[in-house]
Amino acid sequence: MKTNKLPETRVCLIDIPVVVETLRLVVERMGLELVKSGNSVLDCLDVVKQSAPELLILDPLLPSGLDLLKSLRFSYPELKILVFAFNEELYGLRCLSAGVNGFLEKNASVTKITVAIEEVILTGLSFSEALGKKVVRLTVLAKPGHFPSTEPLDALSDRELQIFTLIGRGIRTRQIAEDLGLNVKTVESHKAHIKEKLCIPNCTELARRAFMWSGS
């Protein structure tokens, strides 16, 4: 039985296998149709094109994940996108700016996951109260066309933030390069820019700061 008389909704899940399995159980319990699951950008692009889901749930830490969100919003304006990630503080506003309909942290309970999916389907929006207040505050303070920077990490580009988060998870440079489809020198260059922008003196301190911010 669908909760809250949800309309017929095709759902696509793109994330690591363990997370996808949890989401799959929730989606099936809600009586929604799971059209496909996967764990890559190619999986995502393929299923959106071939299966035309109404709801897409994915992790913005996929390679070029934030760029993918922007591209999907441009190409499929009616698609509802729920982001499922570890740190709302790090990624909430960026994902919102990319055009997502909701943000949910990966430590959320099954009840919260269910509520978020329902809200996105029924109202088109699902964000925490904290993120909502932050958006309102920044909207009031913003000049037309942009949000003012209020956090140190706002200085980082999307790619730098992605690498910073992966460093915080203890992933080494070579593995980051492989995961993101970059060469090692490019990742090292991004790390240097991160240290410069955040006034971090060395790689040891970079790892410590990244760990603290990532919520690992």
Backbone as ProteinMPNN parsed JSONL, in Angstrom:
{"seq_chain_A": "MKTNKLPETRVCLIDIPVVVETLRLVVERMGLELVKSGNSVLDCLDVVKQSAPELLILDPLLPSGLDLLKSLRFSYPELKILVFAFNEELYGLRCLSAGVNGFLEKNASVTKITVAIEEVILTGLSFSEALGKKVVRLTVLAKPGHFPSTEPLDALSDRELQIFTLIGRGIRTRQIAEDLGLNVKTVESHKAHIKEKLCIPNCTELARRAFMWSGS", "coords_chain_A": {"N_chain_A": [[0.832, -1.208, 0.0], [0.526, 2.201, -0.838], [1.801, 4.998, 0.942], [0.035, 7.842, 2.205], [-1.469, 8.063, -0.137], [0.169, 8.149, -2.492], [1.026, 9.183, -5.793], [1.359, 7.161, -8.804], [4.699, 6.375, -9.228], [7.791, 6.267, -10.79], [10.953, 5.21, -9.83], [14.427, 5.829, -9.603], [17.524, 4.659, -8.372], [20.727, 5.699, -7.535], [23.692, 4.918, -6.251], [26.143, 3.696, -3.836], [26.29, 0.078, -3.591], [25.37, -0.977, -1.015], [23.908, 1.131, 0.127], [22.004, 1.524, -1.871], [20.544, -0.847, -1.624], [19.279, -0.505, 0.863], [17.677, 1.739, 0.291], [16.145, 0.643, -1.746], [14.523, -1.208, -0.395], [12.96, 0.538, 1.139], [11.657, 2.019, -0.873], [10.191, -0.012, -2.164], [8.555, -0.833, -0.063], [6.972, 1.391, 0.147], [5.393, 1.12, -2.014], [6.153, 2.044, -4.498], [7.444, 2.178, -7.873], [10.403, 0.673, -8.722], [12.596, 1.405, -11.147], [15.234, 1.102, -11.911], [18.479, 0.499, -10.511], [21.787, 1.646, -9.656], [25.348, 2.486, -9.718], [26.867, 4.529, -10.848], [27.737, 7.401, -12.897], [27.196, 6.918, -15.583], [25.269, 4.89, -15.374], [23.232, 6.417, -14.286], [22.666, 8.407, -16.263], [21.868, 6.734, -18.325], [19.558, 5.405, -17.33], [17.81, 7.517, -16.823], [17.402, 8.506, -19.355], [16.391, 6.245, -20.727], [14.331, 5.103, -19.149], [12.808, 7.113, -18.044], [12.268, 8.08, -15.239], [10.224, 9.402, -12.542], [11.298, 10.185, -10.166], [14.537, 10.616, -8.961], [17.123, 9.348, -7.008], [20.184, 10.077, -5.645], [23.789, 10.145, -4.982], [25.729, 12.994, -4.505], [28.465, 12.785, -4.538], [29.305, 11.153, -6.534], [31.536, 10.781, -9.354], [32.008, 13.946, -10.766], [29.56, 14.713, -9.75], [28.038, 17.005, -8.882], [28.057, 18.575, -11.173], [26.673, 16.83, -12.776], [24.143, 16.933, -11.575], [23.355, 19.559, -12.213], [23.277, 19.37, -14.997], [21.276, 17.424, -15.358], [19.074, 18.788, -14.291], [18.816, 20.831, -16.147], [18.328, 19.423, -18.539], [16.177, 17.768, -17.924], [13.744, 19.126, -16.719], [11.392, 18.48, -15.313], [11.989, 16.305, -13.766], [12.215, 14.939, -10.546], [14.576, 15.303, -8.016], [16.254, 13.767, -5.441], [18.745, 14.164, -3.176], [21.084, 12.113, -1.57], [23.215, 12.128, 0.851], [26.255, 12.44, 2.883], [26.771, 14.799, 4.364], [25.022, 17.503, 5.088], [25.711, 20.11, 5.728], [28.029, 20.57, 4.28], [27.237, 20.093, 1.605], [24.609, 20.881, 1.17], [23.636, 23.557, 0.328], [24.953, 23.814, -2.12], [23.924, 21.701, -3.599], [21.257, 22.474, -3.633], [21.476, 24.828, -5.124], [22.139, 23.638, -7.498], [19.77, 22.659, -8.296], [18.288, 20.614, -7.051], [15.537, 18.756, -5.561], [15.369, 17.898, -2.979], [17.174, 17.127, 0.078], [18.868, 14.668, 1.854], [20.384, 13.219, 4.656], [22.753, 10.518, 4.943], [22.717, 9.125, 7.294], [20.167, 9.073, 8.069], [17.084, 7.94, 9.487], [14.895, 5.166, 8.638], [12.291, 6.077, 8.743], [12.613, 8.861, 8.348], [13.693, 8.825, 5.787], [11.525, 7.804, 4.355], [9.63, 9.853, 4.774], [10.939, 12.002, 3.503], [10.996, 11.144, 0.813], [8.244, 11.019, 0.316], [7.576, 13.756, 0.646], [9.026, 14.989, -1.435], [7.808, 13.832, -3.676], [5.11, 14.639, -3.36], [5.109, 17.422, -2.806], [7.327, 18.506, -4.002], [9.534, 19.432, -2.664], [11.981, 18.875, -0.097], [13.653, 19.511, 2.665], [15.881, 19.881, 5.472], [15.011, 21.565, 8.533], [17.096, 23.177, 9.445], [18.658, 23.641, 7.126], [16.75, 24.944, 5.607], [16.353, 27.32, 7.1], [18.87, 28.431, 6.793], [18.942, 28.944, 4.063], [16.906, 30.862, 3.869], [18.04, 32.919, 5.423], [20.36, 33.52, 3.912], [19.185, 34.287, 1.545], [17.941, 36.656, 2.251], [20.184, 38.184, 2.825], [21.538, 38.202, 0.44], [22.898, 39.647, -2.561], [21.277, 40.473, -5.669], [21.146, 37.572, -7.623], [23.157, 35.984, -6.436], [24.392, 33.975, -3.658], [25.763, 35.142, -0.605], [29.031, 34.419, 0.71], [29.353, 32.511, 3.572], [30.656, 30.527, 4.904], [33.826, 28.904, 5.445], [34.405, 26.844, 3.572], [32.972, 27.576, 1.38], [34.59, 28.858, -0.365], [35.773, 26.979, -1.933], [35.878, 25.264, -5.078], [33.413, 23.19, -6.79], [34.635, 20.731, -7.499], [36.935, 20.831, -5.883], [35.762, 20.754, -3.355], [34.625, 18.231, -3.453], [36.929, 16.598, -3.56], [38.105, 17.351, -1.142], [36.243, 16.305, 0.65], [36.526, 13.55, 0.149], [39.189, 13.206, 0.962], [38.787, 13.595, 3.658], [37.535, 11.229, 4.263], [39.575, 9.516, 4.398], [40.692, 8.606, 2.061], [43.281, 7.981, -0.213], [45.47, 9.926, -2.384], [46.025, 8.719, -4.941], [43.936, 6.874, -5.184], [41.745, 8.591, -5.083], [42.139, 9.944, -7.483], [41.737, 7.837, -9.285], [39.073, 7.122, -8.712], [37.687, 9.421, -9.472], [38.329, 9.723, -12.089], [40.579, 11.207, -12.815], [43.977, 12.414, -13.321], [46.857, 11.831, -11.203], [48.43, 14.113, -10.79], [46.655, 16.17, -11.302], [44.861, 15.919, -9.158], [46.627, 16.454, -7.064], [47.159, 19.1, -7.65], [44.657, 20.254, -7.183], [44.507, 19.778, -4.432], [46.545, 21.441, -3.532], [45.436, 23.93, -4.161], [43.249, 23.874, -2.436], [44.516, 23.923, 0.083], [45.691, 26.426, -0.09], [43.453, 28.153, -0.321], [42.133, 27.667, 2.091], [43.995, 28.308, 3.905], [45.759, 26.35, 4.942], [48.572, 24.777, 6.258], [49.981, 22.364, 5.601], [49.96, 18.914, 4.352], [49.258, 17.106, 6.353], [47.753, 18.609, 8.169], [45.753, 19.291, 6.425], [44.48, 16.812, 6.007], [43.538, 16.37, 8.602], [41.764, 18.536, 9.001], [39.967, 18.049, 6.94], [38.896, 15.617, 7.741], [37.544, 16.398, 10.077], [35.606, 18.141, 9.025], [34.207, 16.568, 7.257], [32.586, 14.897, 8.638], [33.144, 12.302, 9.079]], "CA_chain_A": [[0.0, 0.0, 0.0], [1.255, 3.454, -0.843], [1.484, 5.889, 2.048], [-0.471, 9.155, 1.814], [-2.021, 8.016, -1.483], [1.161, 8.655, -3.425], [0.746, 8.86, -7.196], [2.278, 6.205, -9.428], [5.992, 7.054, -9.362], [8.941, 5.445, -11.145], [12.092, 5.685, -9.033], [15.768, 5.334, -9.929], [18.475, 4.812, -7.27], [22.127, 5.666, -7.958], [24.545, 5.07, -5.073], [26.894, 2.477, -3.581], [25.34, -1.039, -3.481], [24.763, -1.131, 0.306], [22.914, 2.187, 0.282], [20.933, 1.244, -2.824], [19.712, -1.918, -1.09], [18.426, 0.093, 1.896], [16.678, 2.572, -0.375], [15.249, -0.233, -2.491], [13.531, -1.757, 0.532], [12.039, 1.617, 1.491], [10.848, 2.32, -2.056], [9.244, -1.101, -2.392], [7.57, -0.806, 1.01], [6.063, 2.5, -0.122], [4.563, 0.775, -3.159], [6.605, 2.754, -5.69], [8.059, 1.309, -8.881], [11.845, 0.848, -8.904], [12.881, 1.097, -12.544], [16.619, 0.66, -12.028], [19.447, 1.018, -9.553], [23.145, 1.595, -10.174], [26.322, 3.191, -8.877], [27.766, 5.339, -11.666], [27.134, 8.462, -13.701], [26.665, 6.301, -16.801], [24.011, 4.254, -14.988], [22.247, 7.475, -14.069], [22.285, 8.99, -17.544], [21.186, 5.714, -19.11], [18.21, 5.114, -16.844], [16.958, 8.7, -16.995], [17.063, 8.587, -20.782], [15.637, 5.09, -21.215], [13.183, 4.724, -18.333], [12.051, 8.318, -17.68], [11.724, 8.045, -13.877], [9.744, 10.676, -11.988], [12.13, 10.515, -9.009], [15.909, 10.109, -8.979], [17.806, 9.5, -5.73], [21.597, 9.815, -5.921], [24.843, 10.713, -4.152], [26.46, 14.004, -5.277], [29.892, 12.482, -4.575], [29.663, 10.471, -7.768], [32.416, 11.635, -10.164], [31.306, 15.078, -11.396], [28.183, 14.61, -9.291], [27.335, 18.291, -8.868], [27.847, 18.943, -12.578], [25.609, 15.949, -13.247], [22.872, 17.478, -11.09], [23.019, 20.745, -13.007], [22.939, 18.91, -16.343], [19.978, 16.77, -15.293], [18.033, 19.791, -14.088], [18.646, 21.559, -17.412], [17.787, 18.542, -19.582], [14.934, 17.14, -17.473], [13.233, 20.054, -15.689], [10.292, 17.907, -14.531], [12.515, 15.219, -12.938], [12.429, 15.268, -9.144], [15.877, 14.763, -7.603], [16.514, 13.737, -4.003], [20.156, 13.87, -2.918], [21.285, 11.287, -0.381], [24.653, 12.328, 1.066], [26.654, 12.358, 4.278], [26.947, 16.038, 5.11], [24.194, 18.59, 4.585], [26.418, 21.374, 5.913], [28.977, 20.722, 3.185], [26.682, 19.976, 0.263], [23.212, 21.286, 1.057], [23.397, 24.734, -0.504], [25.439, 23.567, -3.485], [22.937, 20.85, -4.265], [20.082, 23.309, -3.84], [21.787, 25.705, -6.249], [22.165, 22.804, -8.709], [18.395, 22.417, -8.693], [17.669, 19.405, -6.488], [14.266, 18.962, -4.868], [15.474, 17.545, -1.575], [18.47, 16.672, 0.582], [18.701, 13.754, 2.977], [21.666, 12.684, 5.107], [22.783, 9.06, 4.87], [22.465, 8.514, 8.61], [18.738, 9.253, 8.359], [16.313, 6.736, 9.79], [13.955, 4.732, 7.604], [11.135, 6.981, 8.813], [12.979, 10.127, 7.7], [13.824, 8.548, 4.354], [10.163, 7.681, 3.839], [9.018, 11.188, 4.781], [11.588, 12.814, 2.477], [10.515, 10.697, -0.49], [6.853, 11.475, 0.213], [7.537, 15.214, 0.481], [9.492, 15.339, -2.776], [6.784, 13.422, -4.638], [3.849, 15.368, -3.187], [5.259, 18.883, -2.771], [8.468, 18.94, -4.811], [10.628, 19.925, -1.824], [12.207, 18.245, 1.208], [14.925, 19.923, 3.247], [15.831, 19.995, 6.915], [14.699, 22.895, 9.052], [18.339, 23.939, 9.53], [19.017, 24.107, 5.787], [15.742, 25.918, 5.217], [16.65, 28.593, 7.765], [20.086, 28.978, 6.189], [18.561, 29.479, 2.757], [16.166, 32.111, 4.102], [18.988, 33.937, 5.875], [21.222, 33.921, 2.808], [18.363, 34.983, 0.567], [17.747, 38.014, 2.759], [21.456, 38.903, 2.761], [22.174, 38.108, -0.875], [22.68, 40.568, -3.65], [20.576, 39.743, -6.726], [21.929, 36.671, -8.463], [24.116, 35.098, -5.793], [24.41, 33.871, -2.207], [27.041, 35.557, -0.029], [29.787, 33.34, 1.337], [29.353, 32.611, 5.024], [31.409, 29.418, 5.432], [35.147, 28.796, 4.822], [34.428, 25.928, 2.443], [32.321, 28.186, 0.229], [35.634, 29.32, -1.272], [36.214, 25.866, -2.766], [35.074, 24.892, -6.232], [32.709, 21.924, -6.587], [35.607, 19.643, -7.555], [37.78, 20.904, -4.689], [34.965, 20.288, -2.221], [34.501, 16.786, -3.608], [38.213, 16.012, -3.173], [38.252, 17.621, 0.286], [35.397, 15.334, 1.348], [37.147, 12.235, 0.008], [40.351, 13.217, 1.859], [38.239, 13.422, 5.001], [37.162, 9.831, 4.437], [40.797, 8.732, 4.483], [41.054, 8.061, 0.751], [44.569, 8.522, -0.654], [45.463, 10.693, -3.63], [45.953, 7.866, -6.129], [42.594, 6.305, -5.25], [40.853, 9.69, -5.454], [42.315, 10.157, -8.924], [41.095, 6.722, -9.99], [37.622, 7.19, -8.514], [37.121, 10.588, -10.158], [38.75, 9.74, -13.486], [41.572, 12.259, -12.982], [45.338, 11.945, -13.076], [47.342, 12.15, -9.857], [48.915, 15.499, -10.76], [45.486, 17.057, -11.218], [44.375, 15.861, -7.772], [47.61, 17.175, -6.243], [46.953, 20.525, -7.913], [43.445, 20.636, -6.443], [44.853, 19.786, -3.012], [47.321, 22.657, -3.298], [44.496, 25.051, -4.17], [42.457, 23.782, -1.206], [45.364, 24.397, 1.182], [45.873, 27.877, -0.249], [42.191, 28.846, -0.048], [41.741, 27.49, 3.486], [45.156, 28.683, 4.734], [46.228, 25.134, 5.603], [50.018, 24.797, 6.003], [50.592, 21.128, 5.108], [49.019, 17.835, 4.036], [48.771, 16.505, 7.595], [46.676, 19.465, 8.657], [44.662, 19.164, 5.453], [43.761, 15.574, 6.315], [42.845, 16.554, 9.88], [40.637, 19.453, 8.782], [39.003, 17.375, 6.073], [38.221, 14.616, 8.567], [36.633, 17.102, 10.976], [34.511, 18.742, 8.275], [33.442, 15.587, 6.475], [31.666, 14.167, 9.488], [33.466, 10.878, 9.024]], "C_chain_A": [[0.863, 1.252, 0.0], [0.839, 4.28, 0.358], [0.998, 7.218, 1.493], [-0.982, 9.203, 0.378], [-1.059, 8.62, -2.499], [0.784, 8.288, -4.851], [1.718, 7.799, -7.703], [3.597, 6.923, -9.731], [7.077, 6.041, -9.693], [10.177, 6.043, -10.491], [13.378, 5.035, -9.523], [16.695, 5.645, -8.768], [19.885, 4.688, -7.795], [22.999, 5.944, -6.748], [25.35, 3.789, -4.908], [25.922, 1.343, -3.284], [24.638, -1.167, -2.129], [23.649, -0.103, 0.515], [21.725, 1.939, -0.638], [19.989, 0.178, -2.278], [18.756, -1.385, -0.013], [17.306, 0.918, 1.266], [15.667, 1.722, -1.139], [14.142, -0.785, -1.596], [12.494, -0.709, 0.92], [11.09, 1.906, 0.327], [9.797, 1.247, -2.292], [8.161, -1.125, -1.315], [6.544, 0.307, 0.798], [5.169, 2.232, -1.327], [4.927, 1.506, -4.426], [7.314, 1.777, -6.629], [9.545, 1.634, -9.022], [12.202, 0.432, -10.321], [14.313, 0.627, -12.75], [17.418, 1.213, -10.861], [20.83, 0.875, -10.163], [24.083, 2.377, -9.293], [27.294, 4.043, -9.684], [26.99, 6.415, -12.413], [26.507, 7.884, -14.966], [25.343, 5.592, -16.528], [22.903, 5.295, -14.895], [21.747, 8.04, -15.396], [21.483, 8.007, -18.385], [19.748, 5.525, -18.653], [17.287, 6.313, -17.007], [16.503, 8.819, -18.444], [16.118, 7.472, -21.208], [14.326, 4.859, -20.459], [12.317, 5.888, -17.878], [11.44, 8.237, -16.286], [11.183, 9.415, -13.468], [10.618, 11.143, -10.839], [13.483, 9.837, -9.142], [16.537, 10.376, -7.621], [19.267, 9.149, -5.957], [22.509, 10.529, -4.939], [25.62, 11.732, -4.975], [27.962, 13.763, -5.325], [30.26, 11.516, -5.697], [30.639, 11.363, -8.529], [31.613, 12.686, -10.923], [29.837, 15.126, -10.99], [27.412, 15.914, -9.315], [27.091, 18.8, -10.283], [26.731, 18.099, -13.178], [24.24, 16.476, -12.823], [22.419, 18.668, -11.929], [22.573, 20.348, -14.415], [21.561, 18.253, -16.371], [18.853, 17.787, -15.133], [17.763, 20.564, -15.376], [17.923, 20.698, -18.444], [16.428, 17.953, -19.221], [14.304, 17.987, -16.357], [12.126, 19.48, -14.82], [10.757, 16.791, -13.601], [12.716, 15.703, -11.505], [13.68, 14.553, -8.648], [16.03, 14.901, -6.093], [17.962, 13.307, -3.8], [20.272, 13.157, -1.576], [22.775, 11.287, -0.091], [24.958, 12.39, 2.556], [26.579, 13.679, 5.028], [26.163, 17.181, 4.489], [24.912, 19.93, 4.683], [27.37, 21.637, 4.763], [28.282, 20.877, 1.842], [25.284, 20.537, 0.083], [22.96, 22.439, 0.106], [23.856, 24.522, -1.938], [24.448, 22.704, -4.262], [21.662, 21.631, -4.555], [20.291, 24.227, -5.037], [21.803, 24.937, -7.57], [20.759, 22.394, -9.142], [17.744, 21.174, -8.136], [16.378, 19.758, -5.756], [14.334, 18.641, -3.387], [16.857, 17.055, -1.223], [18.23, 15.83, 1.825], [20.055, 13.188, 3.358], [21.604, 11.157, 5.206], [22.627, 8.377, 6.218], [20.999, 8.644, 9.01], [18.07, 7.908, 8.622], [15.409, 6.388, 8.616], [12.729, 5.644, 7.572], [11.429, 8.295, 8.1], [13.138, 9.955, 6.198], [12.447, 8.505, 3.708], [9.492, 9.048, 3.731], [9.615, 12.055, 3.676], [11.108, 12.437, 1.079], [9.079, 11.164, -0.71], [6.791, 12.974, -0.073], [7.971, 15.621, -0.924], [8.433, 14.994, -3.821], [5.554, 14.327, -4.569], [3.993, 16.879, -3.283], [6.411, 19.407, -3.614], [9.641, 19.436, -4.007], [10.73, 19.115, -0.539], [13.597, 18.594, 1.698], [14.767, 20.013, 4.764], [15.487, 21.421, 7.326], [15.946, 23.772, 9.092], [18.742, 24.483, 8.166], [18.024, 25.143, 5.299], [15.997, 27.288, 5.821], [17.882, 29.254, 7.144], [19.778, 29.596, 4.835], [17.83, 30.804, 2.915], [17.12, 33.222, 4.502], [19.852, 34.447, 4.724], [20.446, 34.662, 1.735], [18.142, 36.431, 0.978], [19.02, 38.838, 2.585], [22.008, 39.032, 1.351], [21.898, 39.328, -1.738], [21.964, 39.786, -4.751], [21.528, 38.833, -7.501], [22.93, 35.797, -7.758], [23.911, 35.077, -4.284], [25.742, 34.402, -1.701], [27.722, 34.376, 0.639], [29.817, 33.539, 2.844], [30.17, 31.504, 5.681], [32.759, 29.335, 4.732], [35.15, 27.935, 3.563], [33.698, 26.474, 1.22], [33.341, 28.681, -0.795], [36.076, 28.234, -2.243], [35.289, 25.675, -3.96], [34.359, 23.569, -5.936], [33.683, 20.751, -6.575], [36.501, 19.643, -6.325], [37.031, 20.409, -3.46], [34.815, 18.771, -2.263], [35.781, 16.088, -3.144], [38.453, 16.195, -1.678], [37.458, 16.601, 1.103], [36.009, 13.937, 1.296], [38.414, 12.117, 0.863], [39.889, 12.971, 3.288], [37.802, 11.999, 5.295], [38.385, 8.909, 4.469], [41.249, 8.135, 3.172], [42.324, 8.761, 0.247], [44.474, 9.113, -2.06], [45.286, 9.814, -4.859], [44.547, 7.27, -6.292], [41.57, 7.373, -5.609], [40.917, 9.931, -6.954], [41.596, 9.078, -9.72], [39.578, 6.815, -9.902], [36.978, 8.305, -9.338], [37.526, 10.671, -11.623], [39.734, 10.852, -13.8], [42.974, 11.656, -12.894], [45.825, 12.465, -11.729], [47.789, 13.607, -9.758], [47.754, 16.492, -10.65], [44.932, 17.083, -9.795], [45.325, 16.621, -6.856], [47.452, 18.684, -6.424], [45.722, 21.038, -7.174], [43.741, 20.718, -4.943], [45.647, 21.04, -2.654], [46.41, 23.877, -3.254], [43.642, 25.066, -2.903], [43.261, 24.34, -0.031], [45.53, 25.911, 1.118], [44.603, 28.623, 0.152], [41.798, 28.784, 1.425], [42.875, 27.819, 4.459], [45.636, 27.493, 5.579], [47.697, 24.933, 5.262], [50.597, 23.534, 5.371], [49.529, 20.043, 4.918], [48.454, 17.155, 5.288], [47.605, 17.292, 8.163], [45.479, 19.424, 7.714], [43.816, 17.928, 5.758], [42.949, 15.713, 7.603], [41.603, 17.426, 9.693], [39.545, 18.783, 7.949], [38.21, 16.342, 6.858], [37.182, 15.272, 9.468], [35.402, 17.611, 10.224], [33.63, 17.712, 7.604], [32.415, 14.853, 7.316], [31.919, 12.678, 9.473], [33.54, 10.292, 10.413]], "O_chain_A": [[1.826, 1.345, 0.761], [-0.326, 4.272, 0.753], [1.47, 7.677, 0.453], [-0.94, 10.255, -0.261], [-1.434, 9.5, -3.273], [0.276, 7.194, -5.093], [2.769, 7.57, -7.105], [3.61, 7.951, -10.407], [7.265, 5.067, -8.964], [10.418, 7.246, -10.59], [13.41, 3.841, -9.821], [16.671, 6.752, -8.23], [20.224, 3.692, -8.433], [23.047, 7.075, -6.264], [25.258, 2.889, -5.743], [24.831, 1.598, -2.774], [23.438, -1.437, -2.086], [22.576, -0.435, 1.021], [20.575, 2.121, -0.237], [18.774, 0.28, -2.444], [17.584, -1.757, 0.027], [16.143, 0.81, 1.655], [14.479, 2.041, -1.176], [12.975, -0.826, -1.986], [11.304, -1.009, 1.022], [9.879, 2.023, 0.514], [8.643, 1.558, -2.587], [6.996, -1.4, -1.604], [5.392, 0.186, 1.214], [4.283, 3.031, -1.631], [4.113, 1.591, -5.346], [7.727, 0.692, -6.221], [9.903, 2.749, -9.402], [12.124, -0.747, -10.666], [14.585, -0.158, -13.659], [17.083, 2.253, -10.296], [21.029, 0.078, -11.08], [23.684, 2.88, -8.243], [28.427, 4.26, -9.254], [25.768, 6.353, -12.546], [25.424, 8.301, -15.376], [24.41, 5.67, -17.328], [21.785, 5.079, -15.363], [20.541, 8.137, -15.619], [20.536, 8.391, -19.072], [18.828, 5.487, -19.47], [16.103, 6.146, -17.299], [15.362, 9.188, -18.72], [15.165, 7.705, -21.951], [13.325, 4.465, -21.058], [11.21, 5.679, -17.381], [10.219, 8.315, -16.149], [11.62, 10.448, -13.976], [10.688, 12.338, -10.552], [13.566, 8.637, -9.403], [16.494, 11.504, -7.129], [19.573, 8.047, -6.412], [22.08, 11.391, -4.172], [26.129, 11.389, -6.041], [28.673, 14.446, -6.062], [31.416, 11.104, -5.798], [30.59, 12.583, -8.377], [30.661, 12.362, -11.632], [28.978, 15.525, -11.776], [26.251, 15.937, -9.723], [26.046, 19.386, -10.566], [25.939, 18.584, -13.987], [23.294, 16.468, -13.61], [21.251, 18.77, -12.306], [21.621, 20.909, -14.959], [20.773, 18.489, -17.286], [17.803, 17.663, -15.763], [16.619, 20.913, -15.666], [17.022, 21.17, -19.138], [15.617, 17.669, -20.103], [14.333, 17.601, -15.188], [11.931, 19.943, -13.696], [9.998, 16.367, -12.73], [13.316, 16.753, -11.278], [13.829, 13.346, -8.835], [15.946, 15.997, -5.54], [18.354, 12.212, -4.204], [19.648, 13.543, -0.588], [23.526, 10.534, -0.711], [24.051, 12.394, 3.389], [26.341, 13.674, 6.236], [26.582, 17.76, 3.487], [24.743, 20.791, 3.819], [27.514, 22.774, 4.314], [28.691, 21.701, 1.024], [24.814, 20.659, -1.048], [22.159, 22.318, -0.821], [23.214, 25.002, -2.873], [24.175, 22.953, -5.436], [21.056, 21.462, -5.614], [19.396, 24.389, -5.867], [21.521, 25.5, -8.628], [20.577, 21.845, -10.229], [16.743, 20.709, -8.683], [16.157, 20.91, -5.381], [13.467, 19.056, -2.618], [17.621, 16.624, -2.086], [17.49, 16.222, 2.728], [20.801, 12.727, 2.494], [20.56, 10.58, 5.507], [22.424, 7.164, 6.274], [20.633, 8.361, 10.151], [18.446, 6.884, 8.052], [15.185, 7.203, 7.721], [12.196, 5.945, 6.503], [10.6, 8.789, 7.336], [12.763, 10.835, 5.424], [12.226, 9.094, 2.65], [8.862, 9.361, 2.721], [8.886, 12.766, 2.985], [10.844, 13.312, 0.255], [8.736, 11.646, -1.789], [6.034, 13.409, -0.94], [7.359, 16.496, -1.536], [8.19, 15.771, -4.744], [5.02, 14.734, -5.601], [3.094, 17.552, -3.789], [6.477, 20.6, -3.911], [10.655, 19.828, -4.584], [9.719, 18.716, 0.041], [14.594, 18.053, 1.219], [13.662, 20.198, 5.275], [15.656, 22.362, 6.551], [15.875, 24.968, 8.808], [19.125, 25.647, 8.05], [18.408, 26.115, 4.649], [15.874, 28.304, 5.137], [17.933, 30.474, 6.99], [20.301, 30.659, 4.502], [18.098, 31.758, 2.185], [17.03, 34.338, 3.99], [20.054, 35.652, 4.575], [20.98, 35.561, 1.086], [18.157, 37.328, 0.136], [18.967, 40.021, 2.247], [22.859, 39.884, 1.095], [20.838, 39.949, -1.665], [22.032, 38.557, -4.769], [22.578, 39.269, -7.972], [23.522, 34.929, -8.398], [23.349, 36.004, -3.701], [26.771, 34.134, -2.32], [27.058, 33.439, 1.082], [30.243, 34.583, 3.34], [30.363, 31.531, 6.896], [32.852, 29.658, 3.547], [35.828, 28.265, 2.591], [33.795, 25.898, 0.137], [33.0, 28.898, -1.958], [36.688, 28.533, -3.268], [34.081, 25.893, -3.871], [34.665, 22.906, -4.945], [33.57, 19.866, -5.728], [36.799, 18.582, -5.776], [37.605, 19.719, -2.617], [34.871, 18.108, -1.227], [35.719, 15.097, -2.417], [38.953, 15.284, -1.017], [37.938, 16.096, 2.118], [36.006, 13.221, 2.297], [38.686, 11.055, 1.425], [40.524, 12.228, 4.036], [37.709, 11.606, 6.458], [38.255, 7.688, 4.554], [42.101, 7.247, 3.159], [42.419, 9.988, 0.282], [43.539, 8.841, -2.812], [44.478, 10.132, -5.731], [44.035, 7.176, -7.407], [40.628, 7.103, -6.354], [39.892, 10.101, -7.614], [40.927, 9.37, -10.711], [38.879, 6.612, -10.894], [35.864, 8.153, -9.839], [37.111, 11.591, -12.328], [39.738, 11.387, -14.909], [43.139, 10.522, -12.445], [45.273, 13.421, -11.185], [47.548, 14.26, -8.743], [47.865, 17.522, -9.987], [44.574, 18.144, -9.285], [44.882, 17.351, -5.969], [47.594, 19.45, -5.471], [45.743, 22.13, -6.606], [43.272, 21.633, -4.267], [45.441, 21.629, -1.592], [46.586, 24.758, -2.413], [43.344, 26.13, -2.36], [42.748, 25.134, 0.757], [45.511, 26.591, 2.143], [44.668, 29.612, 0.882], [41.205, 29.723, 1.954], [42.744, 27.638, 5.67], [45.883, 27.627, 6.778], [48.047, 24.918, 4.082], [51.606, 23.613, 4.671], [48.363, 20.224, 5.272], [47.317, 16.685, 5.287], [46.598, 16.721, 8.584], [44.331, 19.51, 8.151], [42.587, 17.994, 5.766], [41.818, 15.236, 7.688], [40.521, 17.087, 10.173], [38.355, 18.934, 8.224], [37.001, 16.202, 6.67], [36.07, 14.765, 9.608], [34.283, 17.522, 10.73], [32.439, 17.946, 7.4], [31.48, 14.255, 6.782], [31.041, 11.881, 9.807], [33.801, 9.099, 10.567]]}, "name": "protein", "num_of_chains": 1, "seq": "MKTNKLPETRVCLIDIPVVVETLRLVVERMGLELVKSGNSVLDCLDVVKQSAPELLILDPLLPSGLDLLKSLRFSYPELKILVFAFNEELYGLRCLSAGVNGFLEKNASVTKITVAIEEVILTGLSFSEALGKKVVRLTVLAKPGHFPSTEPLDALSDRELQIFTLIGRGIRTRQIAEDLGLNVKTVESHKAHIKEKLCIPNCTELARRAFMWSGS"}
